[in-house]
Structure formats: C-alpha cells, structure tokens
Coordinates of C-alpha atoms in Angstrom, one line a residue:
Chain A
M1134 CA -22.7 -21.5 -8.3
R1135 CA -20.1 -19.9 -6.0
P1136 CA -21.3 -17.7 -3.1
L1137 CA -19.9 -14.5 -4.7
T1138 CA -21.6 -15.2 -8.0
R1139 CA -24.8 -15.8 -6.1
L1140 CA -24.4 -12.6 -4.3
Y1141 CA -23.9 -10.6 -7.5
A1142 CA -26.8 -12.4 -9.2
F1143 CA -29.0 -11.5 -6.3
K1144 CA -27.9 -7.9 -6.5
M1145 CA -28.3 -7.7 -10.3
Y1146 CA -31.8 -9.1 -10.3
R1147 CA -32.9 -6.5 -7.8
Q1148 CA -32.3 -3.8 -10.4
K1149 CA -35.6 -2.2 -11.1
L1150 CA -34.2 -0.9 -14.4
I1151 CA -34.4 -4.5 -15.8
Y1152 CA -38.1 -4.9 -15.1
I1153 CA -39.0 -1.4 -16.4
F1154 CA -37.0 -2.0 -19.6
F1155 CA -38.6 -5.4 -20.3
A1156 CA -42.1 -4.1 -19.5
C1157 CA -41.5 -1.3 -22.0
F1158 CA -40.1 -3.9 -24.5
F1159 CA -43.2 -6.1 -24.1
T1160 CA -45.5 -3.1 -24.6
A1161 CA -43.6 -2.1 -27.8
S1162 CA -43.6 -5.6 -29.1
F1163 CA -47.3 -6.0 -28.3
F1164 CA -48.2 -2.8 -30.1
Y1165 CA -46.0 -3.6 -33.0
A1166 CA -47.6 -7.0 -33.4
F1167 CA -51.1 -5.5 -33.5
L1168 CA -50.4 -2.2 -35.3
I1169 CA -48.3 -3.4 -38.2
S1170 CA -51.1 -5.4 -39.7
T1171 CA -53.3 -2.4 -40.3
P1172 CA -53.2 -0.9 -43.8
Q1173 CA -52.6 2.6 -42.5
M1174 CA -49.6 1.6 -40.5
E1175 CA -48.2 -0.5 -43.3
E1176 CA -48.2 2.7 -45.4
M1177 CA -46.9 4.9 -42.6
L1178 CA -44.1 2.6 -41.6
N1179 CA -43.2 1.6 -45.1
I1180 CA -43.1 -2.1 -44.3
D1181 CA -44.4 -5.2 -46.0
I1182 CA -46.6 -7.0 -43.5
G1183 CA -46.4 -10.2 -45.5
M1184 CA -42.7 -10.0 -44.8
V1185 CA -42.3 -8.8 -41.2
G1186 CA -45.5 -10.4 -39.8
R1187 CA -46.3 -13.9 -38.7
E1188 CA -43.3 -16.3 -38.5
N1189 CA -40.9 -13.4 -39.4
F1190 CA -42.1 -11.1 -36.6
P1191 CA -39.7 -12.4 -33.9
E1192 CA -36.8 -11.8 -36.2
F1193 CA -38.1 -8.4 -37.2
M1194 CA -38.4 -7.4 -33.5
M1195 CA -35.0 -8.8 -32.6
R1196 CA -33.2 -5.9 -34.3
F1197 CA -34.9 -3.5 -31.8
Y1198 CA -33.0 -5.1 -29.0
V1199 CA -29.7 -6.4 -30.6
G1200 CA -28.0 -3.2 -31.4
T1201 CA -28.1 0.3 -30.0
V1202 CA -31.0 -0.2 -27.6
G1203 CA -29.6 -3.4 -26.1
I1204 CA -26.1 -2.1 -25.9
L1205 CA -27.1 1.1 -24.2
F1206 CA -29.3 -0.9 -21.8
Q1207 CA -26.3 -3.1 -21.0
V1208 CA -24.1 -0.1 -20.5
F1209 CA -26.4 1.4 -18.0
L1210 CA -26.7 -1.8 -16.1
L1211 CA -23.0 -2.6 -16.1
T1212 CA -22.0 0.9 -15.0
L1213 CA -24.4 0.5 -12.1
F1214 CA -23.0 -2.9 -11.5
I1215 CA -19.3 -2.0 -11.7
C1216 CA -18.5 1.7 -11.9
E1217 CA -21.1 2.9 -9.3
E1218 CA -20.2 0.0 -7.0
D1219 CA -16.6 1.1 -7.3
R1220 CA -17.4 4.7 -6.6
N1221 CA -19.5 3.7 -3.5
K1222 CA -16.6 1.5 -2.3
M1223 CA -18.7 -1.7 -2.6
L1224 CA -16.6 -3.3 -5.4
C1225 CA -13.7 -4.0 -3.0
Q1226 CA -15.9 -5.3 -0.2
P1227 CA -15.6 -9.0 -1.2
L1228 CA -11.8 -8.6 -1.1
L1229 CA -12.1 -7.8 2.6
H1230 CA -13.8 -11.1 3.1
G1231 CA -11.1 -13.3 1.6
E1232 CA -12.1 -13.3 -2.0
S1233 CA -9.3 -12.7 -4.6
R1234 CA -9.5 -10.0 -7.3
S1235 CA -9.7 -12.5 -10.1
R1236 CA -12.5 -14.5 -8.4
M1237 CA -14.4 -11.3 -7.8
M1238 CA -14.1 -10.2 -11.4
Q1239 CA -14.9 -13.6 -12.7
A1240 CA -18.1 -13.6 -10.6
K1241 CA -19.0 -10.2 -12.0
I1242 CA -18.4 -11.4 -15.6
C1243 CA -20.2 -14.6 -15.1
V1244 CA -23.3 -12.8 -13.9
A1245 CA -23.1 -10.1 -16.6
V1246 CA -22.7 -12.5 -19.4
S1247 CA -25.4 -14.9 -18.2
M1248 CA -27.6 -11.8 -17.9
A1249 CA -26.8 -10.7 -21.5
V1250 CA -27.7 -14.2 -22.8
L1251 CA -30.8 -14.4 -20.7
F1252 CA -32.0 -11.0 -21.9
V1253 CA -31.7 -12.1 -25.5
L1254 CA -33.7 -15.2 -24.7
L1255 CA -36.2 -13.0 -22.8
T1256 CA -36.7 -10.8 -25.9
A1257 CA -37.2 -14.0 -27.9
L1258 CA -39.9 -15.1 -25.4
I1259 CA -41.6 -11.7 -25.5
N1260 CA -41.6 -11.5 -29.3
Y1261 CA -42.9 -15.1 -29.7
T1262 CA -45.6 -14.4 -27.1
T1263 CA -46.9 -11.3 -28.7
A1264 CA -46.6 -12.9 -32.2
F1265 CA -48.6 -15.9 -30.9
M1266 CA -51.2 -13.6 -29.5
R1267 CA -51.6 -11.9 -32.9
W1268 CA -51.1 -14.7 -35.4
G1269 CA -51.5 -17.9 -33.4
D1270 CA -49.7 -21.1 -34.4
A1271 CA -48.5 -19.6 -37.7
V1272 CA -45.5 -18.1 -35.9
F1273 CA -44.1 -21.5 -35.2
E1274 CA -43.5 -22.5 -38.8
P1275 CA -40.6 -25.0 -38.5
A1276 CA -38.1 -23.6 -41.0
A1277 CA -38.6 -20.0 -39.8
L1278 CA -38.4 -21.2 -36.2
R1279 CA -35.0 -22.9 -36.8
R1280 CA -33.7 -19.9 -38.6
T1281 CA -34.8 -17.4 -36.0
A1282 CA -33.5 -19.5 -33.1
A1283 CA -30.1 -19.6 -34.8
K1284 CA -30.2 -15.8 -35.1
Y1285 CA -31.2 -15.4 -31.5
L1286 CA -28.4 -17.6 -30.4
L1287 CA -25.8 -15.7 -32.5
S1288 CA -27.2 -12.5 -31.1
G1289 CA -26.7 -14.0 -27.6
V1290 CA -23.1 -14.6 -28.5
Y1291 CA -22.7 -11.0 -29.8
M1292 CA -24.4 -9.5 -26.7
S1293 CA -22.1 -11.6 -24.5
V1294 CA -19.0 -10.2 -26.3
V1295 CA -20.4 -6.7 -26.0
T1296 CA -21.0 -7.3 -22.3
L1297 CA -17.4 -8.4 -21.9
G1298 CA -16.3 -5.3 -23.8
I1299 CA -18.4 -3.0 -21.6
T1300 CA -17.1 -4.8 -18.5
A1301 CA -13.5 -4.2 -19.7
L1302 CA -14.4 -0.5 -20.3
C1303 CA -15.9 -0.1 -16.8
V1304 CA -12.8 -1.7 -15.2
C1305 CA -10.4 0.4 -17.3
T1306 CA -12.1 3.8 -17.0
R1307 CA -13.7 3.3 -13.6
S1308 CA -16.1 6.0 -14.6
T1309 CA -19.7 5.9 -15.5
W1310 CA -19.6 8.8 -17.9
K1311 CA -16.4 7.7 -19.7
T1312 CA -17.9 4.2 -20.2
I1313 CA -21.1 5.7 -21.7
C1314 CA -19.0 8.0 -23.9
F1315 CA -16.9 5.1 -25.2
A1316 CA -20.0 3.0 -25.8
V1317 CA -21.5 5.8 -27.9
I1318 CA -18.2 6.1 -29.8
Y1319 CA -18.4 2.3 -30.4
L1320 CA -21.9 2.6 -31.7
L1321 CA -20.9 5.4 -34.1
L1322 CA -17.9 3.4 -35.3
D1323 CA -20.0 0.3 -35.7
S1324 CA -22.5 2.0 -38.0
L1325 CA -19.6 3.7 -39.9
I1326 CA -17.7 0.4 -40.4
C1327 CA -20.8 -1.6 -41.3
D1328 CA -21.8 0.9 -43.9
S1329 CA -18.3 1.4 -45.3
S1330 CA -16.9 -0.4 -48.2
I1331 CA -13.6 -1.6 -46.6
P1332 CA -14.1 -5.4 -46.6
F1333 CA -10.9 -6.1 -44.5
L1334 CA -12.0 -3.7 -41.8
Q1335 CA -15.5 -5.2 -41.8
K1336 CA -14.1 -8.7 -41.5
I1337 CA -12.2 -8.0 -38.3
W1338 CA -14.9 -5.8 -36.8
V1339 CA -17.0 -7.5 -34.1
G1340 CA -20.2 -5.7 -34.8
Y1341 CA -20.1 -6.4 -38.5
Y1342 CA -21.3 -10.0 -38.2
T1343 CA -24.5 -9.1 -36.3
N1344 CA -25.2 -6.6 -38.9
L1345 CA -24.7 -9.3 -41.5
Y1346 CA -27.0 -11.8 -39.8
L1347 CA -29.8 -9.2 -39.2
F1348 CA -29.8 -7.3 -42.4
T1349 CA -27.9 -9.0 -45.2
Y1350 CA -29.4 -12.3 -44.4
E1351 CA -32.7 -10.8 -43.3
Y1352 CA -35.4 -13.6 -43.1
Q1353 CA -32.9 -16.0 -44.7
Q1354 CA -30.9 -18.9 -43.4
I1355 CA -27.4 -17.8 -42.4
P1356 CA -24.7 -19.7 -44.3
L1357 CA -22.5 -21.9 -42.0
R1358 CA -19.3 -20.1 -43.2
A1359 CA -20.6 -16.7 -42.2
A1360 CA -21.8 -18.0 -38.9
G1361 CA -18.4 -19.7 -38.3
W1362 CA -16.4 -16.6 -39.1
G1363 CA -18.6 -14.5 -37.0
I1364 CA -18.4 -16.8 -34.0
S1365 CA -14.6 -17.0 -34.3
V1366 CA -14.1 -13.2 -34.5
M1367 CA -16.5 -12.7 -31.6
A1368 CA -14.7 -15.3 -29.5
L1369 CA -11.4 -13.6 -30.1
Y1370 CA -12.8 -10.2 -29.1
G1371 CA -14.5 -11.9 -26.1
L1372 CA -11.2 -13.5 -25.0
L1373 CA -9.4 -10.2 -25.4
F1374 CA -11.9 -8.3 -23.3
Y1375 CA -12.0 -11.0 -20.7
R1376 CA -8.2 -11.0 -20.3
T1377 CA -8.1 -7.2 -20.2
S1378 CA -10.7 -7.1 -17.4
L1379 CA -8.9 -9.6 -15.3
C1380 CA -5.4 -8.0 -15.8
R1381 CA -6.7 -4.5 -15.0
T1382 CA -8.5 -5.8 -11.9
Q1383 CA -5.2 -7.1 -10.6
N1384 CA -3.7 -3.6 -10.7
M1385 CA -6.6 -1.7 -9.4
A1386 CA -6.0 0.4 -6.3
F1387 CA -9.1 0.8 -4.2
Chain B
M299 CA 5.6 -15.2 21.2
K300 CA 2.9 -15.9 18.6
T301 CA 2.2 -12.9 16.4
I302 CA -1.0 -12.5 14.5
I303 CA 0.3 -9.9 12.1
S304 CA 3.8 -8.9 11.3
V305 CA 4.6 -6.0 9.0
Q306 CA 8.2 -5.4 7.8
N307 CA 9.6 -2.4 5.9
L308 CA 6.3 -1.5 4.3
R309 CA 6.8 1.1 1.6
K310 CA 4.5 2.9 -0.9
T311 CA 5.1 5.8 -3.2
Y312 CA 2.6 7.6 -5.3
K313 CA 4.5 9.0 -8.3
K314 CA 7.3 10.9 -6.6
E315 CA 5.6 11.3 -3.2
T316 CA 6.4 8.8 -0.5
A317 CA 3.1 7.8 1.3
V318 CA 4.6 5.1 3.6
E319 CA 8.2 4.4 4.3
N320 CA 9.7 1.5 6.3
V321 CA 6.7 0.9 8.6
C322 CA 7.3 -2.2 10.8
F323 CA 5.2 -3.7 13.6
A324 CA 4.1 -7.0 15.0
L325 CA 1.0 -7.7 17.1
T326 CA 0.2 -10.6 19.4
P327 CA -3.4 -12.0 19.7
G328 CA -5.7 -9.9 21.8
S329 CA -3.9 -6.6 21.3
I330 CA -5.4 -3.4 20.1
M331 CA -3.1 -1.2 18.2
G332 CA -4.0 2.5 17.7
L333 CA -2.7 3.8 14.4
L334 CA -2.3 7.5 14.8
G335 CA -1.1 10.3 12.6
T336 CA -2.2 13.6 11.1
N337 CA -4.2 13.7 7.9
G338 CA -2.1 12.3 5.1
A339 CA 0.3 10.6 7.4
G340 CA -0.2 7.3 5.7
K341 CA -2.6 5.5 8.0
T342 CA -5.2 4.6 5.5
T343 CA -2.6 3.6 2.9
T344 CA -1.0 1.3 5.4
L345 CA -4.3 -0.3 6.2
K346 CA -5.1 -0.7 2.5
M347 CA -1.8 -2.4 1.9
I348 CA -2.5 -4.8 4.8
T349 CA -5.9 -5.6 3.3
N350 CA -4.3 -5.8 -0.2
L351 CA -6.6 -3.1 -1.6
C352 CA -3.6 -1.2 -2.7
A353 CA -0.3 -2.7 -3.9
K354 CA 2.8 -2.1 -1.8
D355 CA 6.1 -1.1 -3.4
S356 CA 8.1 -3.3 -1.0
G357 CA 7.9 -4.9 2.4
K358 CA 6.4 -8.0 3.8
I359 CA 3.1 -8.7 5.5
V360 CA 2.4 -11.9 7.3
I361 CA -1.0 -12.6 8.8
D362 CA -1.3 -15.5 11.1
H363 CA 1.8 -17.1 9.6
V364 CA 0.5 -16.7 6.1
S365 CA 2.3 -14.4 3.7
L366 CA 0.0 -11.9 2.0
D367 CA 2.1 -12.1 -1.1
E368 CA 2.1 -15.8 -1.4
N369 CA -1.5 -16.6 -0.4
P370 CA -3.6 -13.4 -0.2
G371 CA -6.9 -15.3 -0.1
L372 CA -5.9 -17.4 2.9
A373 CA -4.2 -14.5 4.6
L374 CA -7.2 -12.2 4.2
S375 CA -9.7 -14.9 5.2
K376 CA -8.4 -14.2 8.8
V377 CA -9.0 -10.5 8.5
G378 CA -12.1 -8.4 8.9
A379 CA -12.0 -4.8 7.9
A380 CA -14.0 -1.6 7.8
L381 CA -12.2 1.0 5.8
D382 CA -13.1 4.4 4.5
T383 CA -16.7 5.7 4.9
P384 CA -18.9 2.7 5.6
S385 CA -20.6 1.6 2.4
F386 CA -23.5 -0.8 1.9
Y387 CA -26.2 -1.6 -0.6
P388 CA -28.5 1.3 0.4
E389 CA -31.8 -0.3 -0.8
L390 CA -31.3 -3.4 1.3
T391 CA -32.0 -3.7 5.0
A392 CA -29.2 -4.0 7.6
K393 CA -30.0 -7.7 7.9
E394 CA -30.0 -8.3 4.2
N395 CA -26.7 -6.4 3.8
I396 CA -25.0 -8.6 6.4
A397 CA -26.7 -11.7 5.1
C398 CA -25.3 -10.9 1.6
F399 CA -21.7 -10.9 2.9
A400 CA -22.4 -13.8 5.2
R401 CA -23.0 -15.9 2.1
L402 CA -19.2 -15.6 1.4
Y403 CA -18.6 -17.7 4.5
Q404 CA -19.6 -21.2 5.3
N405 CA -22.1 -22.0 8.0
I406 CA -23.2 -18.5 9.0
S407 CA -26.9 -18.8 9.8
A408 CA -29.6 -16.2 9.8
R409 CA -29.6 -16.5 13.6
Q410 CA -25.9 -15.7 13.8
V411 CA -26.5 -12.6 11.5
M412 CA -29.1 -11.4 14.0
E413 CA -26.7 -12.1 16.9
L414 CA -24.1 -9.9 15.2
L415 CA -26.5 -7.1 14.7
A416 CA -27.6 -7.4 18.3
Y417 CA -23.9 -7.3 19.4
V418 CA -23.4 -4.0 17.7
G419 CA -26.7 -2.6 19.0
L420 CA -28.6 -2.8 15.7
A421 CA -31.1 -5.5 16.5
E422 CA -34.1 -3.2 16.4
Q423 CA -33.0 -1.6 13.1
A424 CA -32.3 -5.0 11.4
E425 CA -35.3 -4.6 9.1
K426 CA -34.6 -1.0 8.3
K427 CA -33.1 0.0 4.9
V428 CA -29.5 1.2 5.2
K429 CA -30.3 4.3 3.1
K430 CA -32.2 5.5 6.2
F431 CA -29.3 4.9 8.5
S432 CA -27.2 7.7 10.2
L433 CA -23.4 7.6 9.8
G434 CA -23.1 6.3 13.3
M435 CA -25.5 3.4 12.6
K436 CA -23.5 2.6 9.4
Q437 CA -20.3 2.6 11.4
R438 CA -21.8 -0.1 13.7
L439 CA -23.1 -2.0 10.8
A440 CA -19.6 -1.9 9.2
L441 CA -18.2 -3.3 12.4
A442 CA -20.7 -6.1 12.3
R443 CA -19.7 -6.9 8.7
A444 CA -16.0 -6.8 9.7
M445 CA -16.8 -9.4 12.4
L446 CA -18.3 -11.9 10.0
G447 CA -16.5 -15.2 10.1
E448 CA -14.9 -14.4 13.5
P449 CA -11.6 -13.0 12.0
K450 CA -8.5 -13.1 14.1
L451 CA -7.6 -9.6 13.0
I452 CA -10.0 -6.7 12.6
I453 CA -8.9 -3.5 11.0
L454 CA -11.0 -0.4 11.6
D455 CA -10.3 2.9 9.8
E456 CA -11.6 5.8 11.9
P457 CA -14.5 3.9 13.3
A458 CA -15.6 6.6 15.6
N459 CA -16.4 9.1 12.8
G460 CA -20.0 10.1 13.1
L461 CA -20.6 8.5 16.4
D462 CA -21.9 10.5 19.4
P463 CA -19.8 10.4 22.6
Q464 CA -21.9 7.5 24.0
G465 CA -21.5 5.7 20.7
Q466 CA -17.7 6.2 20.7
I467 CA -17.4 4.8 24.2
A468 CA -19.7 1.9 23.4
L469 CA -17.6 1.1 20.3
Y470 CA -14.3 1.1 22.0
R471 CA -15.7 -1.0 24.9
M472 CA -17.0 -3.5 22.3
V473 CA -13.5 -3.6 20.7
S474 CA -11.9 -4.0 24.1
D475 CA -14.3 -6.7 25.1
M476 CA -13.8 -8.6 21.9
A477 CA -10.0 -8.4 22.3
G478 CA -10.3 -9.7 25.8
E479 CA -13.0 -12.4 25.3
K480 CA -12.2 -13.7 21.9
N481 CA -8.5 -12.8 21.7
T482 CA -9.2 -10.8 18.5
T483 CA -6.5 -8.4 17.5
F484 CA -7.5 -5.0 16.4
I485 CA -5.8 -2.2 14.4
V486 CA -7.7 1.0 14.8
S487 CA -6.9 4.2 13.1
S488 CA -8.3 7.2 14.8
H489 CA -8.0 10.8 15.8
Q490 CA -9.7 10.2 19.2
L491 CA -6.4 10.3 21.1
H492 CA -8.1 10.3 24.5
D493 CA -10.0 7.1 23.7
M494 CA -6.9 5.5 22.0
E495 CA -4.9 6.1 25.2
K496 CA -7.5 4.3 27.3
F497 CA -8.3 1.3 25.0
C498 CA -5.2 0.6 23.0
T499 CA -2.5 -1.8 24.2
D500 CA -0.1 -0.7 21.5
I501 CA 0.4 2.6 19.7
L502 CA 2.0 3.4 16.3
I503 CA 2.3 7.0 15.3
L504 CA 3.0 7.9 11.7
D505 CA 4.2 11.2 10.4
K506 CA 4.7 11.8 6.7
G507 CA 4.6 8.1 6.1
K508 CA 7.3 7.2 8.7
S509 CA 6.9 5.6 12.0
I510 CA 7.9 8.1 14.6
L511 CA 6.8 6.3 17.7
Q512 CA 5.7 2.8 18.5
G513 CA 5.4 0.5 21.4
K514 CA 3.2 -0.6 24.3
T515 CA 0.9 2.3 25.4
E516 CA 1.9 2.0 29.1
D517 CA 5.6 2.0 28.3
I518 CA 5.2 5.0 26.0
L519 CA 3.3 7.0 28.6
S520 CA 5.5 6.0 31.5
E521 CA 8.6 7.2 29.8
T522 CA 7.2 10.6 29.0
T523 CA 7.9 13.8 30.9
D524 CA 5.6 15.8 33.2
I525 CA 3.5 18.7 32.1
V526 CA 2.8 21.8 34.3
D527 CA 0.0 24.2 33.8
L528 CA 0.9 27.6 35.2
V529 CA -1.2 30.8 35.6
P530 CA 0.9 33.7 36.8
E531 CA -0.1 37.2 38.0
E532 CA 1.9 38.9 35.3
M533 CA 2.3 37.1 31.9
E534 CA 5.2 39.1 30.6
A535 CA 7.3 38.8 33.7
A536 CA 6.6 35.1 33.8
A537 CA 7.5 34.7 30.2
Q538 CA 10.9 36.3 30.9
I539 CA 11.6 34.1 33.9
L540 CA 10.5 31.0 32.1
S541 CA 12.7 31.7 29.1
K542 CA 15.7 31.8 31.4
C543 CA 14.8 28.7 33.4
P544 CA 16.9 25.7 32.3
G545 CA 15.5 22.2 31.9
I546 CA 12.0 23.1 30.7
S547 CA 10.3 23.7 27.4
L548 CA 7.4 25.9 26.7
V549 CA 4.6 23.9 25.2
S550 CA 1.9 26.6 24.7
R551 CA 0.7 29.9 25.9
K552 CA -3.0 30.3 25.8
G553 CA -4.8 33.3 27.4
N554 CA -3.3 33.7 30.8
Q555 CA -2.0 30.1 31.0
F556 CA 1.4 28.6 30.2
T557 CA 1.8 24.9 29.6
I558 CA 5.3 23.8 30.3
R559 CA 7.1 20.5 29.9
L560 CA 9.6 19.5 32.6
E561 CA 12.5 18.0 30.5
E562 CA 15.5 17.9 32.8
I563 CA 14.2 19.3 36.1
C564 CA 11.8 18.0 38.8
L565 CA 8.7 19.8 40.1
D566 CA 10.3 20.8 43.4
E567 CA 13.2 22.4 41.7
F568 CA 11.0 24.2 39.2
I569 CA 8.8 25.6 42.0
R570 CA 11.9 26.7 43.9
K571 CA 13.2 28.6 40.9
L572 CA 9.8 30.3 40.5
V573 CA 9.8 31.3 44.2
T574 CA 13.3 32.7 44.1
S575 CA 12.4 34.7 41.0
R576 CA 9.6 36.2 43.1
L577 CA 7.0 35.3 40.5
H578 CA 3.4 35.5 41.8
I579 CA 1.5 32.4 40.9
R580 CA -2.3 32.2 40.8
Y581 CA -2.5 28.6 39.8
L582 CA -0.1 25.7 39.3
A583 CA -0.9 22.1 38.5
M584 CA 1.1 19.2 37.3
R585 CA -0.3 16.4 35.2
K586 CA 1.1 13.3 33.4
N587 CA 1.9 13.7 29.8
S588 CA -1.1 12.4 27.8
L589 CA -1.0 10.7 24.5
Q590 CA -2.3 13.9 23.0
D591 CA 0.6 15.9 24.4
L592 CA 3.0 13.3 23.1
F593 CA 1.3 13.2 19.7
L594 CA 1.4 17.0 19.4
K595 CA 5.0 17.1 20.4
L596 CA 6.1 14.4 17.9
T597 CA 4.1 15.7 15.0
G598 CA 5.1 19.3 15.6
G599 CA 1.6 20.3 16.6
F600 CA 2.8 22.2 19.7
E601 CA 4.3 24.9 17.6
S602 CA 1.0 25.6 16.0
C603 CA -0.7 25.5 19.5
A604 CA 1.9 27.8 20.9
H605 CA 1.2 30.4 18.2

C-alpha cells in the first residue's frame, strides 16, 4: 500500500461515524432477528417468518443497507473525506509534499472503494452473526449461503460504483450540500426508474440491477445472464465516474 | 550561479481580470525572498502557481533544474510550503499530524518528527490536539510540516499572521538560521515590512499582479532617497515654503509634522533654504528610506497617508 493510501485509510478509520453506524446496524439486526419470530410482530410487520427468517435472514437484512441507507451513509462519509477536507484546505496538502493530483485522487478512491466493499462484508458478518445467535447452524444451509454470498458480492460491486459516483460528485461540486442534494435526486430517480415500465431506460440504469437482484430474484438464485449484464453496466458506470474524478482533479484550483 | 528556483513570465488571469502578469525572478540557495504587495496584488496566486495548486496561463517555473510542467512530482518534492491559513486534522495531536505527513517521505523516524517539533518550539505541545492550538501555534506547526523532508525551497504565505511580536521575531530568526545553516531558500509573503527588511536578502514587490520592484534588499535600500521629518512652528507658513522648494516631495502631513523626501537636493541645501525662508523649526530629523516608505511610495500608499 502506498504511503498516501495508508494515510487516507488511517484517517478514514478514525471516523467515529463508521463505528456509530455499525453499532446501530448491529442493534437493528439483533432486534430484527429476535423480534420477527414473534407472532405479534409477524402480523404487525406483515411478513412471513418462514420466508425471511433462518437462512434467508441475511438476505432479508441486506436490503436495509444496500440502498438508501447505505448510499446516504457513504455520502456523509465521502463528503467528510473529500468536500470538507477541500474546504479545510487539507485536500491539497499532499500536493505540497510531492504527490501528484492523480496519485492523490487514486489514493482517495482506493480507500473509498475498499471501504464500500468492506462495509458490505461487515453487514454480511453482522447479519450472519445475529442470525446464528437466533437460529444457530440453520442459517448456513449451503444453497442459501451460496446464493446470499453472490448477492452480497454483487451488492459490493454496486456500492463500489455508487462510491465512485459520489466521489465524482464531490470532486465536481466541491460542496457538501450540493453532493447531498444530488445524491437525494439520484435516489428519487432510482426509485422512479426501477418502478417505471421503460425497459430500455431500466437496462442502462445502474441502480436497476441491484433492485433486480434484491427484489425480483428475492430469495432465489440470480441467473448468470442477469448478473453478467448488471456487472457490465456497473463496470461502465464505474469507469466513467473514475475517469471523471481524475480529469476534474487535474483542473481543480486550490 | 546556481539557481534553486527560476520563474519566467508568469501569468494568470481569472476570467477577464489579470491576477499575475509577467512575474520573473530567480533565487540562489540560501536566499530569503520577501514577496510583498497590497491585498489582491497577486502574492498568493504566484505562490499557488509555484506550488502547482493553481494552473498558470503561461510562463515557466524551474525548481532545482526540474521544470514544473515536465515533472511536477519531482520538482515539488524539493519544495515545502505553508499556504493560506494553516490547516490540520484537528482531532489529531501535533505529533500525529506531522507523523501523518512524514509517512509520505522515506526514512523520517518518530525521533525526527519530535526534533522538528522541538525546532519550531512545540515539543511540549506535541501530544496536544491541534483543535486546541492557537493560530500562532498552528503557524509554527505549519512551518514544521513545510520542513519535512528537508526541502531545498520553503514557501511561506504570511507566516507571521497570528503570532505575537516575540513569535514573529522567533519565526524570522528560525527562517534566517535555516537559510544560513542548511542553505534552504525561502519565499516569504508578508505584510510585516519592518521584519522583511531585516531578514530578507531579496525583495519582490507586486502591485496589481505586476512586479514593480525587485532585487537585493541592500541594493534597493541603498539606492533610495533620504526622508526628513520636520516639525515647524507654523504649519501653514511651512506648507507654503515647502510647496515652493524644488527637489523635494511631500510624503505626508500628520498633525504638526511633515514627512518630506529629498529627491534632487541634499540635506545641507534643504536646511539652508529653510533658514533663508526664515521658517522656525521645532524639530528636524533625517532618516534613511525604509522598505515601508518605499513600499508605500511604489504602491501609491503615500497619497492615502498624506490625506
């Protein structure tokens, strides 16, 4: 790992927000695991415990992170990591120590994307832990485990692309509030497009595939074709966001 | 002679406004250049272009024989800089902040970090969080950070801001010592003209983005004219006599004192003219033109003083 990447990783993992967020997520996951199996809650939440409990619980809980909550969490973290550092004149500091702009941005992106993937894995760990505490070995049913692992990995890819998108937004707007506003607009557009009946638009929309994996193929194996298309579209978006961030960084005046 | 930095025809415009135009200078190792100018004169823009924080429209910058355009990474590895208001990670201690940036260099040990902090007088505050630091302490810490990796050129943008008088003197002594002992070259932008006059070997004055004076400090000051402070018995009579006296220019009139610059006349001759005019004088003293006088003259500050 390059020294600048190490420096940013060190800085990122000192953010208290991360620990508070995952403590809350663990609490929510724990309570869900223990509450949804009571008849009263089943009725109240209108859910089928036979469906969402046991080996399906980690997949059921995944949607609480991969989507609005996870994206907004990433937005807050990345605006602190990029926009606020820019505002406090800290973003340009490595440039005063012989680092190039592209190396600086690559280091930021490397830390941000690793963090996005790590957080998805962390949610998997939390959900499996709480599910194991509630249902024991039953949560590790091999077929469901393979299926859920694939979904977590695809969600990791999606969250990485979203992270690249937020990074590009931060670099282009250089403003915390503008980035948050654009992220909210993205979330609104995402739900609009995913619920729409325009197949072409859906096929080129990055958020559509996660929606497909989490809801259309809920508790089912994802067909290879759908996974392949999704990964290709996400990779294209990721590349576009990555290039945008690097190009914009070259032209930034500090 | 070896130059550590050479700047040629530097130019920068923001939309239609010219911020810096045709700025040129070259510095040898161990020199300290004072970059002076009024607010908005283009000092910070010049420094940001040298450190590649802002793109120049045209011009050439060569640092230790490496072109900034061709190899910015290598060129800037020889530069340390503290620009704008000093900024740090507030929740980290002074030592952690410096250690963070020390990681960008090879072979800077924790002991060397402590030595740097001791050098800038922050050894006792090393474990204190930066958010509890005063502006003066942050300025010192910024200097320590700029010194990481022993750069050949250190750029300081208004480093004396927020420092008490003792702190200012200590800072300029530190700069002076480093230039002398380690042959480090400094570019210091400041409004502390009195200190700049004492510590800088070179001066560059910018006005509206253009270089209006540059050279060795001693040469600049030796070529300047003499200044006379005069307190007459009667102000109006003195004003009339002085307005008719050739070879002088009125610098300012404050209270009961005139400040006059002797342009084409020597002191003896001036006094003789006052005596023959029968002007009663309470006080008369001559002093050498200071950098401040020169700066005010060149940037048009005397007019505002005179009024």
